[in-house]
CSV table of C-alpha atoms in Angstrom, one decimal:
chain,number,residue,atom,x,y,z
B,431,MET,CA,156.2,-92.1,177.1
B,432,GLY,CA,155.0,-91.5,180.7
B,433,GLU,CA,156.9,-91.9,183.9
B,434,ALA,CA,158.1,-95.0,185.2
B,435,ARG,CA,156.2,-96.6,187.8
B,436,ARG,CA,157.8,-97.1,191.0
B,437,VAL,CA,158.9,-100.6,192.1
B,438,ALA,CA,158.3,-103.0,195.3
B,439,ILE,CA,159.7,-106.0,196.6
B,440,VAL,CA,157.2,-108.1,198.8
B,441,THR,CA,158.7,-110.5,200.6
B,442,GLY,CA,156.4,-113.8,201.2
B,443,GLY,CA,154.0,-111.9,198.9
B,444,GLY,CA,152.2,-114.9,197.2
B,445,ARG,CA,150.1,-115.6,200.4
B,446,GLY,CA,148.7,-114.1,203.8
B,447,ILE,CA,149.6,-110.6,204.5
B,448,GLY,CA,152.1,-110.5,201.8
B,449,ARG,CA,149.3,-111.0,199.1
B,450,GLY,CA,147.2,-108.6,200.7
B,451,ILE,CA,150.0,-106.2,200.7
B,452,ALA,CA,151.2,-106.9,197.0
B,453,ARG,CA,147.3,-106.1,195.8
B,454,ALA,CA,147.3,-103.0,197.6
B,455,LEU,CA,150.6,-101.6,196.4
B,456,ALA,CA,149.5,-103.1,192.8
B,457,GLY,CA,146.4,-100.9,193.1
B,458,ALA,CA,148.4,-98.0,194.2
B,459,GLY,CA,150.5,-97.9,190.9
B,460,PHE,CA,153.4,-100.0,191.8
B,461,ASP,CA,155.5,-102.6,189.8
B,462,LEU,CA,156.3,-105.9,191.8
B,463,VAL,CA,158.9,-108.3,192.8
B,464,VAL,CA,157.3,-110.7,194.6
B,465,ASN,CA,159.4,-113.3,196.6
B,466,GLY,CA,158.2,-116.9,197.8
B,467,VAL,CA,159.7,-120.2,198.5
B,468,ARG,CA,157.0,-122.0,196.9
B,469,GLU,CA,157.5,-122.6,192.9
B,470,ARG,CA,155.1,-120.2,190.8
B,471,THR,CA,154.8,-119.7,187.1
B,472,ASP,CA,153.8,-116.9,185.1
B,473,ASP,CA,150.1,-118.1,185.1
B,474,ASP,CA,150.1,-118.5,188.8
B,475,PRO,CA,146.5,-116.8,190.3
B,476,ALA,CA,148.6,-114.7,193.0
B,477,LEU,CA,150.7,-113.1,190.2
B,478,ALA,CA,147.9,-113.2,187.6
B,479,GLU,CA,145.9,-111.1,189.8
B,480,LEU,CA,148.6,-108.5,190.4
B,481,ARG,CA,148.8,-108.2,187.0
B,482,ALA,CA,145.4,-107.6,186.5
B,483,ARG,CA,145.5,-104.7,188.4
B,484,GLY,CA,147.9,-103.3,186.4
B,485,ALA,CA,151.6,-104.1,187.8
B,486,ALA,CA,154.2,-105.4,185.7
B,487,VAL,CA,155.4,-108.6,188.4
B,488,ALA,CA,158.7,-110.6,188.7
B,489,TYR,CA,159.0,-113.4,190.7
B,490,ALA,CA,161.8,-114.4,192.6
B,491,ARG,CA,161.9,-117.6,194.6
B,492,GLY,CA,164.1,-118.2,197.8
B,493,ASP,CA,164.2,-118.3,201.6
B,494,VAL,CA,165.0,-114.6,202.9
B,495,GLY,CA,167.1,-116.4,205.4
B,496,ASP,CA,169.7,-117.5,202.6
B,497,ALA,CA,172.2,-115.1,201.8
B,498,ARG,CA,172.2,-115.9,198.1
B,499,ALA,CA,168.6,-116.0,197.8
B,500,ARG,CA,168.4,-112.4,199.3
B,501,GLU,CA,171.0,-111.4,196.7
B,502,GLU,CA,168.7,-112.9,194.0
B,503,ILE,CA,165.8,-111.1,195.0
B,504,VAL,CA,167.5,-107.6,194.9
B,505,ALA,CA,169.0,-109.0,191.2
B,506,ALA,CA,165.4,-109.8,190.2
B,507,ALA,CA,164.5,-106.2,190.8
B,508,ARG,CA,167.7,-104.8,189.0
B,509,ALA,CA,167.3,-107.0,185.9
B,510,ARG,CA,163.5,-106.9,185.3
B,511,PHE,CA,163.2,-103.0,186.5
B,512,GLY,CA,166.2,-101.5,187.2
B,513,ARG,CA,164.7,-99.6,190.0
B,514,LEU,CA,163.8,-100.0,193.6
B,515,HIS,CA,161.5,-97.7,195.7
B,516,VAL,CA,159.9,-99.9,198.7
B,517,LEU,CA,161.0,-102.8,200.4
B,518,VAL,CA,158.4,-105.0,202.4
B,519,ASN,CA,159.9,-107.4,204.5
B,520,ASN,CA,156.9,-109.9,205.3
B,521,ALA,CA,158.1,-113.0,204.8
B,522,GLY,CA,158.6,-115.0,208.4
B,523,VAL,CA,157.7,-118.3,209.7
B,524,GLY,CA,155.9,-119.5,212.8
B,525,SER,CA,157.2,-121.3,215.9
B,526,ARG,CA,158.2,-125.2,214.9
B,527,GLU,CA,157.6,-125.4,218.4
B,528,ARG,CA,154.5,-124.0,219.2
B,529,GLY,CA,152.8,-125.5,222.4
B,530,THR,CA,156.2,-127.0,223.8
B,531,ASP,CA,157.0,-125.9,227.2
B,532,LEU,CA,159.5,-123.0,227.5
B,533,LEU,CA,161.8,-125.3,229.8
B,534,ALA,CA,161.9,-127.9,226.9
B,535,THR,CA,162.5,-125.8,223.8
B,536,THR,CA,165.7,-126.6,221.7
B,537,GLU,CA,168.3,-124.0,220.6
B,538,ASP,CA,167.9,-125.4,216.9
B,539,ALA,CA,164.3,-124.2,216.6
B,540,PHE,CA,165.1,-121.1,217.9
B,541,ALA,CA,168.1,-120.5,215.9
B,542,TRP,CA,166.1,-121.8,213.0
B,543,ILE,CA,162.9,-119.1,213.6
B,544,LEU,CA,165.8,-116.3,214.1
B,545,ARG,CA,167.4,-116.9,210.7
B,546,ALA,CA,164.0,-116.0,208.8
B,547,ASN,CA,162.4,-113.5,211.0
B,548,LEU,CA,165.0,-111.5,211.9
B,549,LEU,CA,168.6,-112.5,210.1
B,550,GLY,CA,166.6,-112.5,206.9
B,551,PRO,CA,165.0,-109.1,207.1
B,552,HIS,CA,167.8,-107.3,208.4
B,553,PHE,CA,170.2,-108.2,205.9
B,554,LEU,CA,167.9,-107.8,202.8
B,555,THR,CA,167.2,-104.4,204.2
B,556,GLN,CA,170.9,-103.7,203.9
B,557,LEU,CA,171.1,-104.9,200.6
B,558,ALA,CA,168.2,-102.8,199.4
B,559,ALA,CA,169.4,-99.8,201.2
B,560,ARG,CA,172.8,-99.7,199.7
B,561,TRP,CA,170.9,-99.4,196.3
B,562,MET,CA,168.4,-97.2,197.3
B,563,LEU,CA,171.0,-94.9,198.5
B,564,GLU,CA,172.7,-95.2,195.2
B,565,GLN,CA,169.7,-94.2,193.6
B,566,LYS,CA,169.0,-91.4,195.6
B,567,ARG,CA,172.4,-90.0,195.2
B,568,ALA,CA,171.8,-90.1,191.4
B,569,ASP,CA,168.1,-88.5,191.2
B,570,PRO,CA,167.5,-86.2,194.5
B,571,GLY,CA,163.9,-86.5,193.2
B,572,TRP,CA,163.9,-90.5,194.2
B,573,THR,CA,161.7,-91.3,197.1
B,574,GLY,CA,161.4,-94.9,198.8
B,575,CYS,CA,160.8,-96.3,201.9
B,576,VAL,CA,161.3,-99.8,204.1
B,577,VAL,CA,158.6,-101.4,206.0
B,578,ASN,CA,159.1,-104.1,208.4
B,579,VAL,CA,156.0,-106.6,209.2
B,580,THR,CA,156.3,-107.9,212.6
B,581,SER,CA,153.4,-108.8,214.9
B,582,VAL,CA,151.8,-107.6,218.5
B,583,SER,CA,153.7,-110.8,219.7
B,584,ALA,CA,156.8,-108.0,219.5
B,585,GLU,CA,155.3,-107.1,222.6
B,586,LEU,CA,152.5,-109.2,224.1
B,587,ALA,CA,154.6,-112.4,225.3
B,588,SER,CA,153.4,-116.0,224.8
B,589,ILE,CA,155.3,-118.8,226.5
B,590,ASP,CA,154.0,-121.4,224.1
B,591,ARG,CA,155.8,-119.6,221.1
B,592,ALA,CA,158.3,-117.5,222.8
B,593,ASP,CA,160.7,-117.8,219.9
B,594,TYR,CA,158.7,-116.5,217.6
B,595,CYS,CA,157.8,-113.2,220.2
B,596,VAL,CA,161.6,-112.9,220.7
B,597,SER,CA,162.0,-112.9,216.8
B,598,LYS,CA,159.6,-110.4,216.2
B,599,ALA,CA,160.8,-108.2,219.1
B,600,ALA,CA,164.3,-108.2,217.6
B,601,LEU,CA,162.7,-107.4,214.2
B,602,SER,CA,161.1,-104.2,216.1
B,603,MET,CA,164.3,-103.1,217.5
B,604,ALA,CA,166.1,-103.7,213.9
B,605,THR,CA,163.6,-101.3,212.3
B,606,ARG,CA,164.4,-98.8,214.9
B,607,ALA,CA,168.2,-99.3,214.2
B,608,TRP,CA,167.5,-98.8,210.5
B,609,ALA,CA,165.3,-95.7,210.8
B,610,MET,CA,167.9,-94.3,212.9
B,611,ARG,CA,170.5,-95.2,210.0
B,612,LEU,CA,168.5,-94.1,206.8
B,613,ALA,CA,166.5,-91.2,208.4
B,614,PRO,CA,169.4,-88.6,207.7
B,615,GLU,CA,169.5,-89.9,204.1
B,616,GLY,CA,165.6,-89.1,203.5
B,617,ILE,CA,164.7,-92.9,203.7
B,618,PRO,CA,161.8,-93.8,206.3
B,619,VAL,CA,161.9,-97.2,207.8
B,620,TYR,CA,158.4,-98.2,209.5
B,621,GLU,CA,157.1,-100.9,211.1
B,622,LEU,CA,153.7,-102.5,210.8
B,623,ARG,CA,152.7,-104.6,213.8
B,624,PRO,CA,149.6,-106.6,212.9
B,625,GLY,CA,147.2,-108.4,215.3
B,626,ILE,CA,145.2,-111.5,214.8
B,627,VAL,CA,145.2,-111.8,211.0
B,628,ARG,CA,143.2,-114.8,208.9
B,629,THR,CA,145.8,-116.3,206.9
B,630,ASP,CA,147.2,-120.1,206.6
B,631,MET,CA,149.6,-119.3,209.6
B,632,THR,CA,146.5,-118.7,211.5
B,633,ALA,CA,144.6,-121.3,210.3
B,634,ARG,CA,145.7,-123.8,212.9
B,635,ALA,CA,144.6,-121.8,215.9
B,636,ALA,CA,141.5,-120.5,214.2
B,637,ALA,CA,139.2,-121.9,216.8
B,638,ASP,CA,140.9,-121.1,219.6
B,639,TYR,CA,141.1,-117.5,218.1
B,640,ASP,CA,137.3,-117.4,217.2
B,641,ARG,CA,136.5,-118.4,221.0
B,642,ARG,CA,138.9,-115.3,222.4
B,643,ILE,CA,137.9,-112.7,220.0
B,644,ALA,CA,133.9,-113.5,220.8
B,645,ALA,CA,135.2,-113.3,224.5
B,646,GLY,CA,136.8,-109.9,224.0
B,647,LEU,CA,140.2,-110.1,223.3
B,648,VAL,CA,139.7,-107.7,220.4
B,649,PRO,CA,137.7,-104.4,220.7
B,650,GLU,CA,136.8,-104.6,217.2
B,651,PRO,CA,135.4,-107.7,217.6
B,652,ARG,CA,136.7,-109.5,214.4
B,653,TRP,CA,139.8,-111.1,212.8
B,654,GLY,CA,142.3,-108.6,211.1
B,655,THR,CA,142.4,-109.4,206.9
B,656,PRO,CA,145.5,-109.3,204.5
B,657,GLU,CA,143.5,-106.3,202.9
B,658,ASP,CA,143.7,-104.1,206.3
B,659,MET,CA,147.2,-104.9,206.3
B,660,GLY,CA,147.5,-104.1,202.6
B,661,ARG,CA,146.0,-100.8,203.1
B,662,ALA,CA,148.3,-99.5,205.9
B,663,VAL,CA,151.2,-100.5,203.9
B,664,ALA,CA,150.2,-98.7,200.9
B,665,MET,CA,149.7,-95.5,202.9
B,666,LEU,CA,153.3,-95.7,203.8
B,667,ALA,CA,154.5,-96.9,200.6
B,668,THR,CA,152.9,-94.0,199.2
B,669,GLY,CA,154.1,-91.2,201.4
B,670,GLY,CA,151.1,-90.6,203.5
B,671,LEU,CA,152.9,-90.6,206.7
B,672,THR,CA,155.7,-88.1,207.1
B,673,TYR,CA,158.1,-86.9,209.7
B,674,ALA,CA,157.8,-90.4,211.5
B,675,PRO,CA,160.7,-92.3,211.1
B,676,GLY,CA,160.5,-95.8,213.1
B,677,GLN,CA,157.2,-95.2,213.5
B,678,VAL,CA,155.1,-98.3,214.7
B,679,LEU,CA,151.9,-98.6,213.0
B,680,VAL,CA,149.7,-101.2,215.2
B,681,VAL,CA,146.8,-102.5,213.0
B,682,ASP,CA,145.5,-104.9,215.4
B,683,GLY,CA,141.7,-104.1,215.9
B,684,GLY,CA,142.7,-102.6,219.6
B,685,MET,CA,143.9,-106.0,220.7
B,686,SER,CA,147.2,-104.3,222.2
B,687,LEU,CA,145.2,-101.2,223.9
B,688,PRO,CA,145.8,-100.8,227.7
B,689,ARG,CA,142.7,-101.9,229.6
B,690,LEU,CA,141.1,-102.2,232.9
């Protein structure tokens, strides 16, 4: 009987960047707990594709901003696999009031996006980290990591979606805090900071981004893809970056490079 495969939780893993990450992890030899808010069945194409890549897959439906849903995501990993090595906090939402003047944005919309983009991943990390520490103390050879997916908007301000930028900047700081807490335990925490990635979330702004990319916004003049993000996370998850807790891996085609 072979060695048990490593296990990763990928939130928002059924579409967009999360699906690209899940694909890459399946290809790297991980079994997966895929989380999402949509109803899915065992023959769902997104899950079937992962199984075709050799992964055993469990689906955990729920909003990461909800405490009970977070508990159920971790419980799904315990029930199906009995182990966890990697948590990828990818699930998130865009601004509900995109395009609204900053002077007119509402507290409700601000709280809504912080719940999904900050509170959810922060406290899911807490749950997962407690279990990871249990495993590491029981088996000194256990290895794992946490990857938080933020955005170039963690640093580049957009006044038409300031709530989104604030939520991602806050998650960036949460990454640093968790990296400090878990580094002494041998569990690195990383931040993946994507640029403009072609997903359903960016589809409504596609024409604007096409125009801006053509005008030179991105030095490598193309959209990013979920596959670009997946390769980056797989590198982190398989131990390709060491001695670097809290590292911010910017995968944005050079968009955030300082330029004259």
